[in-house]
XYZ file of C-alpha atoms in Angstrom:
691
model
C 145.325 76.067 102.632
C 148.167 76.741 100.218
C 149.387 80.205 99.338
C 148.377 79.575 95.718
C 144.795 78.702 96.620
C 144.562 81.737 98.882
C 145.857 84.074 96.172
C 143.608 82.511 93.530
C 140.528 82.937 95.724
C 141.343 86.555 96.508
C 141.960 87.278 92.824
C 138.331 86.273 92.185
C 136.915 88.258 95.120
C 136.470 85.186 97.335
C 137.169 85.701 101.032
C 139.602 83.250 102.626
C 138.533 84.401 106.118
C 135.747 86.487 107.617
C 134.830 88.177 110.896
C 131.656 87.154 112.737
C 129.126 89.564 114.231
C 130.930 89.027 117.553
C 134.307 89.989 116.106
C 135.782 86.482 115.802
C 137.963 85.711 112.779
C 137.088 82.465 110.981
C 139.297 80.833 108.359
C 137.381 79.436 105.380
C 137.917 75.747 104.662
C 139.998 74.999 101.535
C 137.352 72.703 100.040
C 134.852 75.571 100.275
C 137.213 77.784 98.286
C 137.689 75.056 95.678
C 133.910 74.637 95.322
C 133.262 78.383 95.027
C 136.044 78.757 92.461
C 134.543 75.885 90.465
C 131.174 77.686 90.429
C 133.029 80.621 88.846
C 134.503 78.368 86.168
C 137.944 78.078 87.808
C 139.584 74.691 88.384
C 141.508 74.634 91.668
C 141.394 70.897 92.371
C 145.020 70.449 93.333
C 148.105 72.624 93.524
C 149.005 72.248 89.843
C 145.539 73.254 88.661
C 145.455 76.204 91.077
C 148.877 77.420 89.864
C 147.758 77.197 86.239
C 144.498 79.053 86.984
C 146.332 81.793 88.875
C 148.846 82.242 86.067
C 146.041 82.423 83.489
C 144.185 85.003 85.570
C 147.295 87.168 85.933
C 147.955 86.965 82.201
C 144.395 88.013 81.342
C 144.549 90.899 83.805
C 147.902 92.116 82.505
C 146.656 91.962 78.917
C 143.641 94.215 79.528
C 143.875 97.859 78.584
C 140.747 98.723 80.573
C 138.910 97.574 83.696
C 135.933 95.293 83.112
C 133.570 98.206 83.794
C 134.245 101.939 84.134
C 131.984 104.219 86.177
C 132.154 108.000 85.931
C 130.286 109.648 88.801
C 129.720 113.374 88.891
C 132.051 113.925 85.927
C 135.119 112.576 87.761
C 137.133 110.220 85.558
C 138.718 107.309 87.408
C 142.306 106.220 86.893
C 142.285 103.612 84.173
C 145.901 102.478 84.216
C 146.168 101.971 80.447
C 149.672 102.146 78.912
C 151.035 105.576 78.110
C 150.079 106.595 74.614
C 146.934 104.480 74.547
C 144.175 106.051 72.494
C 140.808 106.156 74.237
C 137.468 107.103 72.781
C 133.845 106.762 73.812
C 131.134 105.198 71.689
C 128.084 107.113 72.855
C 124.837 105.364 73.701
C 122.912 107.504 71.236
C 125.466 107.080 68.467
C 128.700 108.785 67.517
C 132.195 108.751 68.992
C 133.915 111.334 71.204
C 137.213 111.531 73.106
C 137.222 110.446 76.735
C 136.648 113.599 78.763
C 134.908 114.911 81.845
C 131.883 116.245 79.950
C 130.236 113.024 78.874
C 126.432 112.775 78.967
C 124.801 110.587 81.589
C 124.146 107.160 80.095
C 125.500 103.724 79.214
C 128.326 104.105 76.728
C 131.233 101.932 75.545
C 134.843 102.892 76.198
C 137.428 101.777 73.630
C 141.191 101.731 74.161
C 143.884 100.974 71.565
C 147.626 100.591 72.176
C 150.423 98.825 70.293
C 148.003 96.973 68.047
C 145.847 95.822 70.946
C 142.224 96.843 71.414
C 139.984 96.621 74.440
C 136.452 97.748 75.280
C 134.437 98.121 78.472
C 131.006 99.395 79.527
C 131.245 103.060 80.517
C 128.512 104.176 82.915
C 128.230 107.927 83.382
C 126.030 108.503 86.413
C 125.036 111.488 88.566
C 127.027 112.348 91.662
C 124.039 111.507 93.846
C 120.474 110.322 93.382
C 117.647 112.688 94.158
C 115.742 111.936 97.338
C 112.076 112.853 97.930
C 111.945 116.453 99.216
C 110.413 116.962 102.636
C 108.949 114.095 104.656
C 106.453 111.479 103.542
C 104.401 108.695 105.072
C 102.572 105.710 103.675
C 101.439 102.132 104.194
C 103.589 99.014 103.953
C 101.586 96.090 102.594
C 101.797 92.592 101.206
C 99.344 92.930 98.320
C 97.948 89.384 98.535
C 96.758 90.159 102.094
C 94.700 93.244 101.174
C 91.436 91.761 99.906
C 88.362 93.672 98.883
C 84.912 92.177 98.372
C 85.695 92.324 94.636
C 88.875 90.242 94.862
C 89.297 86.709 93.562
C 90.639 85.208 96.798
C 93.641 87.490 97.313
C 94.501 91.159 96.918
C 95.177 92.270 93.334
C 96.201 95.301 91.298
C 92.630 96.584 91.248
C 92.715 96.575 95.044
C 96.039 98.395 94.895
C 94.444 101.155 92.802
C 91.711 101.554 95.444
C 94.162 101.451 98.355
C 96.411 104.091 96.795
C 93.519 106.337 95.726
C 91.845 106.210 99.148
C 94.964 106.571 101.295
C 96.317 109.353 99.089
C 93.126 111.394 98.864
C 91.513 110.756 102.246
C 94.534 110.253 104.516
C 97.261 112.297 102.827
C 99.545 109.271 102.403
C 102.409 109.700 99.951
C 103.265 106.100 99.133
C 102.301 102.454 99.292
C 105.266 100.129 99.736
C 104.637 96.637 98.389
C 106.241 93.277 98.891
C 107.756 91.745 95.743
C 105.261 91.181 92.920
C 107.719 88.984 91.001
C 106.593 85.954 89.016
C 106.666 82.805 91.149
C 107.118 79.192 90.136
C 104.063 77.372 88.770
C 102.543 74.486 90.695
C 102.262 73.735 94.417
C 104.531 75.839 96.619
C 105.444 74.535 100.078
C 106.500 78.090 100.975
C 104.746 80.760 98.853
C 107.274 83.425 99.780
C 107.346 86.404 97.407
C 111.071 86.563 98.166
C 111.758 83.300 96.323
C 110.512 84.121 92.810
C 110.946 82.338 89.522
C 111.767 85.650 87.857
C 112.576 89.093 89.209
C 112.380 90.449 85.679
C 108.581 90.133 85.297
C 105.662 90.545 87.707
C 103.246 87.707 88.315
C 99.936 87.855 86.387
C 98.421 86.307 89.501
C 98.002 89.944 90.614
C 95.893 90.954 87.600
C 92.323 92.205 88.143
C 90.656 90.082 85.445
C 87.648 92.336 84.911
C 89.961 95.340 84.352
C 91.462 93.827 81.180
C 89.720 95.824 78.382
C 88.956 92.726 76.287
C 86.991 91.227 79.205
C 84.038 93.473 78.274
C 83.841 91.873 74.824
C 83.623 88.235 75.907
C 80.781 86.300 74.291
C 79.560 82.756 73.953
C 81.668 79.992 75.477
C 84.447 82.393 76.492
C 81.934 84.493 78.476
C 80.525 81.380 80.172
C 84.053 80.235 81.088
C 84.997 83.610 82.559
C 81.726 83.913 84.472
C 82.128 80.419 85.902
C 85.667 81.235 87.089
C 84.503 84.549 88.543
C 81.731 82.825 90.479
C 84.093 80.266 91.996
C 86.640 82.995 92.784
C 84.050 85.159 94.557
C 82.947 82.185 96.640
C 86.591 81.595 97.596
C 87.019 85.290 98.370
C 83.965 85.278 100.633
C 85.342 82.264 102.487
C 88.681 84.026 103.051
C 86.928 87.154 104.321
C 84.803 85.042 106.675
C 88.014 83.577 108.070
C 87.136 80.044 106.950
C 90.159 79.529 104.671
C 93.520 81.185 104.067
C 94.824 82.794 100.900
C 95.142 79.950 98.379
C 97.386 81.045 95.505
C 97.154 77.763 93.600
C 93.378 77.940 93.324
C 93.431 81.650 92.524
C 96.070 81.097 89.844
C 94.113 78.255 88.232
C 90.900 80.308 88.122
C 92.580 83.432 86.783
C 94.537 81.549 84.129
C 91.411 79.799 82.912
C 89.499 83.078 82.724
C 92.403 84.935 81.138
C 92.824 82.271 78.471
C 89.246 83.032 77.466
C 89.981 86.762 77.435
C 93.150 86.152 75.407
C 91.028 84.696 72.601
C 89.213 88.024 72.154
C 90.831 89.828 69.169
C 92.698 93.016 70.047
C 91.555 96.302 68.529
C 94.102 97.953 66.190
C 95.242 100.351 68.887
C 95.572 97.628 71.499
C 97.398 95.388 69.029
C 99.876 98.198 68.342
C 100.430 98.700 72.079
C 101.055 94.973 72.558
C 103.513 94.941 69.645
C 105.324 97.934 71.109
C 105.596 96.193 74.495
C 106.974 92.970 73.020
C 109.476 94.905 70.892
C 110.683 96.871 73.910
C 111.070 93.745 76.031
C 112.803 91.801 73.268
C 114.709 88.626 74.057
C 114.066 88.856 77.807
C 110.320 88.504 77.277
C 110.782 85.761 74.688
C 112.915 83.769 77.126
C 110.468 84.263 79.969
C 107.412 83.315 77.904
C 109.250 80.311 76.446
C 110.224 79.073 79.895
C 106.610 79.441 81.075
C 105.363 77.464 78.063
C 107.977 74.730 78.522
C 107.290 74.555 82.260
C 103.636 73.913 81.422
C 104.725 70.815 79.517
C 107.746 69.549 81.456
C 107.286 71.057 84.923
C 109.119 73.939 86.536
C 112.318 72.065 87.498
C 114.109 72.835 84.234
C 117.324 70.990 85.079
C 115.342 67.758 84.690
C 114.029 68.719 81.232
C 115.189 66.850 78.118
C 118.840 67.676 77.422
C 118.107 69.725 74.306
C 115.922 72.150 76.270
C 118.507 73.043 78.904
C 120.095 75.731 76.737
C 117.689 78.586 75.891
C 119.664 79.256 72.694
C 119.519 75.666 71.403
C 117.839 74.548 68.201
C 115.584 72.281 70.264
C 114.269 75.258 72.221
C 113.684 77.200 68.996
C 111.639 74.281 67.611
C 109.696 73.944 70.870
C 108.934 77.664 70.781
C 107.388 77.281 67.335
C 105.377 74.243 68.422
C 104.141 76.113 71.521
C 103.656 79.438 69.731
C 100.118 80.006 71.043
C 101.210 79.307 74.608
C 104.271 81.536 74.275
C 102.070 84.346 72.950
C 99.686 83.847 75.880
C 102.494 84.369 78.389
C 103.766 87.425 76.507
C 100.220 88.807 76.658
C 99.966 88.082 80.384
C 103.159 90.055 80.969
C 101.720 92.945 78.968
C 98.365 93.205 80.748
C 100.142 92.936 84.118
C 102.442 95.765 83.112
C 99.428 97.833 82.048
C 97.730 97.377 85.400
C 100.919 98.256 87.287
C 101.108 101.459 85.251
C 97.476 102.208 86.110
C 98.160 101.698 89.819
C 101.089 104.122 89.820
C 99.051 106.643 87.822
C 96.201 106.352 90.337
C 98.619 106.903 93.217
C 100.062 110.051 91.676
C 96.587 111.300 90.687
C 95.612 110.939 94.354
C 98.312 113.439 95.276
C 100.932 110.979 96.443
C 104.406 112.479 96.379
C 106.017 109.108 95.659
C 103.333 106.577 94.762
C 104.257 102.936 94.595
C 107.436 101.607 96.182
C 108.265 98.257 94.643
C 110.484 95.623 96.253
C 113.359 93.807 94.527
C 114.023 90.413 96.119
C 117.634 89.410 96.733
C 117.523 86.381 94.428
C 115.517 83.843 92.460
C 114.497 80.205 92.790
C 117.126 77.646 91.864
C 115.160 76.264 88.900
C 113.055 79.229 87.842
C 112.776 81.227 84.645
C 115.688 83.547 85.433
C 118.158 80.775 86.207
C 117.293 79.074 82.908
C 117.700 82.267 80.884
C 120.751 83.637 82.748
C 122.847 80.531 83.334
C 126.076 82.305 82.347
C 125.503 84.992 84.997
C 124.414 82.832 87.946
C 126.435 80.393 90.065
C 124.047 77.440 89.836
C 126.039 75.222 92.226
C 125.843 77.815 94.999
C 123.191 79.312 97.227
C 122.939 82.744 98.834
C 122.646 82.813 102.611
C 124.177 84.200 105.789
C 126.923 82.948 108.115
C 126.138 81.792 111.661
C 125.384 84.685 114.013
C 123.450 85.475 117.179
C 120.186 85.684 115.238
C 120.656 82.245 113.651
C 123.507 80.144 115.141
C 123.309 77.658 112.247
C 123.495 80.320 109.570
C 120.995 80.700 106.731
C 120.603 79.102 103.303
C 118.101 80.931 101.096
C 118.324 78.342 98.303
C 118.917 80.976 95.628
C 121.897 81.016 93.249
C 123.961 84.231 93.408
C 125.196 86.405 90.572
C 128.584 85.351 89.196
C 130.846 88.429 89.277
C 132.636 87.315 86.116
C 129.363 86.577 84.334
C 127.931 89.992 85.155
C 131.102 91.709 83.979
C 131.187 89.720 80.729
C 127.564 90.711 80.039
C 128.265 94.382 80.683
C 125.924 94.186 83.693
C 122.934 94.225 81.335
C 120.922 91.548 83.219
C 121.199 93.590 86.414
C 120.221 96.759 84.558
C 117.211 95.028 82.989
C 115.689 93.830 86.254
C 116.325 97.184 87.954
C 114.695 98.957 85.013
C 111.684 96.658 85.275
C 111.308 97.288 89.020
C 111.589 101.044 88.572
C 109.306 101.377 85.549
C 106.055 101.989 87.465
C 107.437 103.164 90.789
C 108.310 106.307 92.671
C 110.944 104.342 94.564
C 112.484 100.879 94.641
C 113.398 98.968 97.790
C 116.454 96.728 97.379
C 116.167 93.695 99.653
C 119.499 92.895 101.366
C 121.208 95.827 99.648
C 124.542 94.576 101.011
C 124.359 92.038 98.169
C 125.555 94.761 95.805
C 128.874 94.570 97.666
C 129.212 90.942 98.780
C 127.120 87.817 99.288
C 127.531 84.727 101.429
C 127.897 81.766 99.054
C 127.018 78.273 100.317
C 128.099 75.278 98.183
C 125.072 73.190 97.254
C 124.500 70.354 99.718
C 126.585 71.876 102.507
C 125.490 73.701 105.666
C 125.588 77.523 105.690
C 128.523 77.463 108.106
C 130.689 76.061 105.291
C 130.241 79.073 103.030
C 132.225 82.230 102.406
C 131.776 85.791 101.201
C 132.237 86.660 97.546
C 132.760 90.303 96.658
C 131.360 92.128 93.648
C 132.539 95.212 91.807
C 130.474 97.519 94.003
C 131.353 100.566 91.921
C 129.856 98.874 88.850
C 126.822 97.473 90.698
C 126.044 100.860 92.254
C 126.698 102.599 88.943
C 124.083 100.441 87.222
C 121.616 101.130 90.047
C 122.209 104.887 89.963
C 121.851 105.105 86.195
C 118.553 103.205 86.108
C 117.097 105.062 89.101
C 118.145 108.428 87.652
C 116.502 107.633 84.339
C 113.317 106.515 86.081
C 113.266 109.623 88.265
C 112.831 107.350 91.287
C 114.367 107.062 94.734
C 116.107 103.944 96.049
C 115.743 102.425 99.517
C 118.303 99.883 100.684
C 117.253 97.236 103.210
C 120.396 97.445 105.350
C 119.252 95.740 108.536
C 121.523 93.451 110.514
C 125.324 93.287 110.394
C 126.499 95.804 107.801
C 130.023 96.924 107.017
C 130.374 100.627 107.794
C 131.895 101.231 104.366
C 128.669 99.908 102.809
C 126.453 102.448 104.571
C 128.936 105.210 103.737
C 128.935 104.307 100.029
C 125.137 104.119 99.898
C 124.707 107.409 101.750
C 127.158 109.183 99.435
C 125.064 108.104 96.461
C 121.692 109.106 97.884
C 120.445 105.565 98.575
C 118.134 105.719 101.588
C 118.533 103.219 104.415
C 116.021 101.281 106.512
C 115.507 101.828 110.249
C 113.162 99.622 112.272
C 112.247 100.500 115.853
C 112.901 96.959 117.115
C 116.595 97.314 116.175
C 117.240 100.972 117.060
C 119.166 101.013 120.333
C 122.002 102.916 121.891
C 124.997 100.660 121.373
C 123.399 99.009 118.349
C 120.989 96.096 118.083
C 123.456 93.855 119.945
C 124.554 96.294 122.684
C 121.054 97.517 123.515
C 121.824 100.185 126.115
C 118.319 101.593 125.868
C 116.106 102.870 123.027
C 117.770 105.206 120.565
C 116.336 108.710 121.159
C 114.433 110.040 118.159
C 116.931 112.799 117.380
C 119.683 110.170 117.010
C 117.918 108.298 114.194
C 119.058 108.618 110.610
C 117.519 111.249 108.370
C 117.996 109.546 105.031
C 115.969 106.415 105.670
C 112.586 104.750 105.731
C 111.613 104.393 109.396
C 109.027 101.867 110.577
C 107.995 100.064 113.742
C 108.070 96.557 112.290
C 108.405 94.507 109.115
C 106.740 91.487 107.497
C 109.265 89.212 109.262
C 108.599 90.578 112.764
C 105.624 90.524 115.157
C 102.968 93.155 114.590
C 103.091 96.054 117.024
C 100.005 94.806 118.882
C 101.604 91.380 119.390
C 104.895 92.960 120.439
C 103.132 95.106 123.023
C 101.201 92.159 124.455
C 104.202 89.818 124.431
C 102.162 87.066 122.801
C 104.768 86.583 120.073
C 106.843 84.703 122.653
C 104.022 82.224 123.225
C 103.690 81.724 119.463
C 107.422 81.101 119.035
C 107.272 78.695 121.975
C 104.461 76.704 120.333
C 106.526 76.546 117.147
C 109.617 75.316 118.984
C 111.707 78.388 118.119
C 112.879 79.495 121.558
C 116.558 79.108 122.463
C 116.000 79.541 126.219
C 113.156 78.869 128.690
C 109.859 80.557 127.873
C 109.764 82.530 131.117
C 113.189 84.022 130.360
C 112.045 84.941 126.863
C 108.882 86.550 128.235
C 110.861 88.525 130.784
C 113.271 89.765 128.109
C 110.413 90.714 125.776
C 108.622 92.557 128.576
C 111.807 94.427 129.517
C 112.301 95.463 125.887
C 108.718 96.704 125.610
C 108.798 98.495 128.964
C 112.037 100.212 128.011
C 110.409 101.660 124.926
C 107.264 102.697 126.777
C 109.431 104.434 129.372
C 111.160 106.334 126.557
C 107.768 107.406 125.224
C 106.781 108.604 128.704
C 110.047 110.580 128.950
C 109.161 112.302 125.686
C 105.624 113.080 126.848
C 104.039 110.742 124.305
C 102.300 108.587 126.911
C 99.621 108.291 127.975
C 97.991 108.696 124.562
C 94.173 108.667 124.322
C 94.436 106.623 121.131
C 96.695 103.957 122.691
C 100.291 102.754 122.627
C 100.331 101.868 118.913
C 99.517 105.460 118.017
C 102.047 106.768 120.557
C 104.790 104.681 118.963
C 103.967 106.173 115.581
C 104.121 109.637 117.132
C 107.629 108.673 118.210
C 108.486 107.923 114.568
C 107.370 111.433 113.677
C 109.855 112.783 116.231
C 112.720 111.203 114.253
C 114.215 113.092 111.296
C 113.526 110.169 108.921
C 112.465 111.293 105.441
C 110.041 108.384 104.969
C 107.734 106.986 107.656
C 106.043 103.651 107.047
C 102.957 102.182 108.705
C 102.635 98.400 108.515
C 98.995 98.093 107.417
C 98.166 95.254 109.877
C 99.217 97.647 112.665
C 96.368 99.933 111.569
C 93.779 97.172 112.068
C 95.098 95.761 115.353
C 96.235 92.520 113.666
C 98.189 90.243 116.019
C 99.387 87.572 113.592
C 102.744 87.860 111.781
C 102.665 87.549 107.994
C 105.868 85.532 108.113
C 108.028 83.792 110.696
C 111.288 82.821 108.948
C 111.980 79.093 108.881
C 108.460 77.954 109.784
C 106.819 77.283 106.409
C 105.651 73.808 107.455
C 104.104 74.847 110.790
C 102.867 78.429 110.325
C 100.669 79.898 107.550
C 103.388 82.205 106.225
C 102.395 84.513 103.363
C 98.765 83.258 103.477
C 97.061 85.551 106.004
C 94.629 88.340 105.068
C 94.900 91.609 106.988
C 92.753 91.082 110.090
C 91.611 92.715 113.313
C 92.721 91.930 116.859
C 90.427 88.884 116.973
C 91.810 87.469 113.737
C 88.744 88.458 111.673
C 89.743 89.528 108.140
C 89.200 93.227 107.394
C 88.111 93.926 103.803
C 89.613 96.910 102.018
C 86.180 98.581 101.963
C 86.086 98.574 105.776
C 89.462 100.276 106.321
C 88.052 103.844 106.202
C 85.802 103.060 109.170
C 88.545 101.711 111.447
C 89.172 104.107 114.378
C 92.862 103.195 114.547
C 93.316 104.022 110.861
C 91.834 107.470 111.448
C 93.987 108.018 114.529
C 97.169 107.106 112.654
C 96.212 109.391 109.770
C 95.924 112.247 112.265
C 99.446 111.512 113.511
C 100.874 112.088 110.036
C 98.441 114.803 108.911
C 100.940 117.638 109.235
C 103.622 116.021 107.076
C 102.054 116.798 103.690
C 100.858 120.259 104.728
C 104.347 121.142 105.954
C 105.955 119.741 102.801
C 103.578 121.596 100.503
C 104.306 124.891 102.264
C 108.047 124.243 102.043
C 107.801 123.496 98.337
C 105.742 126.678 97.804
C 108.498 128.730 99.459
C 111.134 127.016 97.295
C 109.353 127.918 94.052
C 110.492 131.316 92.808
C 107.892 133.656 91.307
C 107.665 133.165 87.572
C 109.612 129.890 87.631
């Protein structure tokens, strides 16, 4: 590796070496650096090209009067480094121009600088010092919506079921939130791995989640449209019954086909004047983003979802060929705009139902770390995504080969050139109907592991982002939405990352399976409850881990053995799993939490209540005794990932209507019963008379 290549990589935020989770320093291969630079539009193929690129970068940097993005937090102006005598003024978001000062209103402004005949501009984000966090302590369910079926569903859980779940758990159990897996739009067609964490678009939710009968125009179907919708509903109910009998798994392709056919019939019903005005308002607010998304959906219906194989003229969303195709497919484009609107309406209704039920937070939505390589977002945002790269993770103890998530990362230069507007737009969308937003792999706001396409994950490297800008965008959108933010910060995390997030009021994530004295690698015994973090969401498990019942029984080892996932003999794995479980049960006994008349699952949740964590989450399958994991990473061809309905200990699906009668549900509700009462009393004391 030449000095020039090393300096060029560092100038673009590309790491030339990294430290493993075991503390070993690894030098990044030169050809990896060349490939990553190429994905950022920088030619480093040879010493001469690298020297020229480095010189050009230095010249551009020296010529700038301002950084690429300026963030003002808590009224503190950063050092800008502009030449002495430079004139700076702020173009306010709401109009007008003012001098740069410490009293700027919170918002997205534009900073202008002029000196010696030169002019520069940069996004200026004025954000609060710290985000507000939910006062007191709160508990709620963690769910994958597709898995929560009612007897009214169409083969998988939907937004109508979400309304019922939130209303019941808020009113009857005193729950304060429902945390969902991502509801992002997924790719059309057969999916070998229907993971909600590999969406086509993070900008729009998937109409697959719509409750068809809840669309107002459904009531006015007549004639052939009514017969079509009724036929689809009949087939969907038969499918739903089969899922609830345990005869088949969740089948998204069939559900999607039935819903789309029924919704096309509903779409042909004319909108009333008021509804038409609401639709027009939605499309105007969403603007070009919605047009691009609907156009991609229409084109994918003709040419398939792999857009890089489309005719050449359709590869650029701004091309004349795409404009002509949009006109030719106008009805289809309008249909997909309408689908986005009715989905948005039902999401709004679900959040309203949650708050009406007394929930202090309501819905917690989930923002996936990336998007599918050939989905709607990559087509529309080509200038902001590194299409020749994939996000992943370096080799570590958890996965010695590393991980490749097959999702293109943000380009730091592309985001900066766009003023970070694409990031702001998807955050705004995720926060719109939420009391909080969970950011999957929140470390991605600081750096991501880039893997050149076609190479193993071990041949990647870290690329750093302007974390101040990324966090500034997040804080501004969350502040405007009045919502909290939860960062999924599990695994190996730089200490500076957790410090930066904590300073800004971003809550962390703590999972019992990883909370040990000495860390998740040292494991010198369970972390006592008073040593847990306060500003976090605490849970026993996640969608990627065994349910608590399976963890207690040790049967997850047998499942991993059948799937060929063990890295040592099964008996050793069983012994290690038993020792881990017994260590936790001994800790519960020390604290006087065992024996518990309601069982070990309830006792473990009582342990969570002993921690100072602000938010306490109950994985819904834990409340039914479910023993099957919703997802086992890397097993899409041998395990029914993302296809299982919530079930009981015998694997029998449990309909939403039956949840109130489950003894374990009632026992868990009793564990958390005091949280809301205590919070309400605290809030009453904090309210001054006459305020």
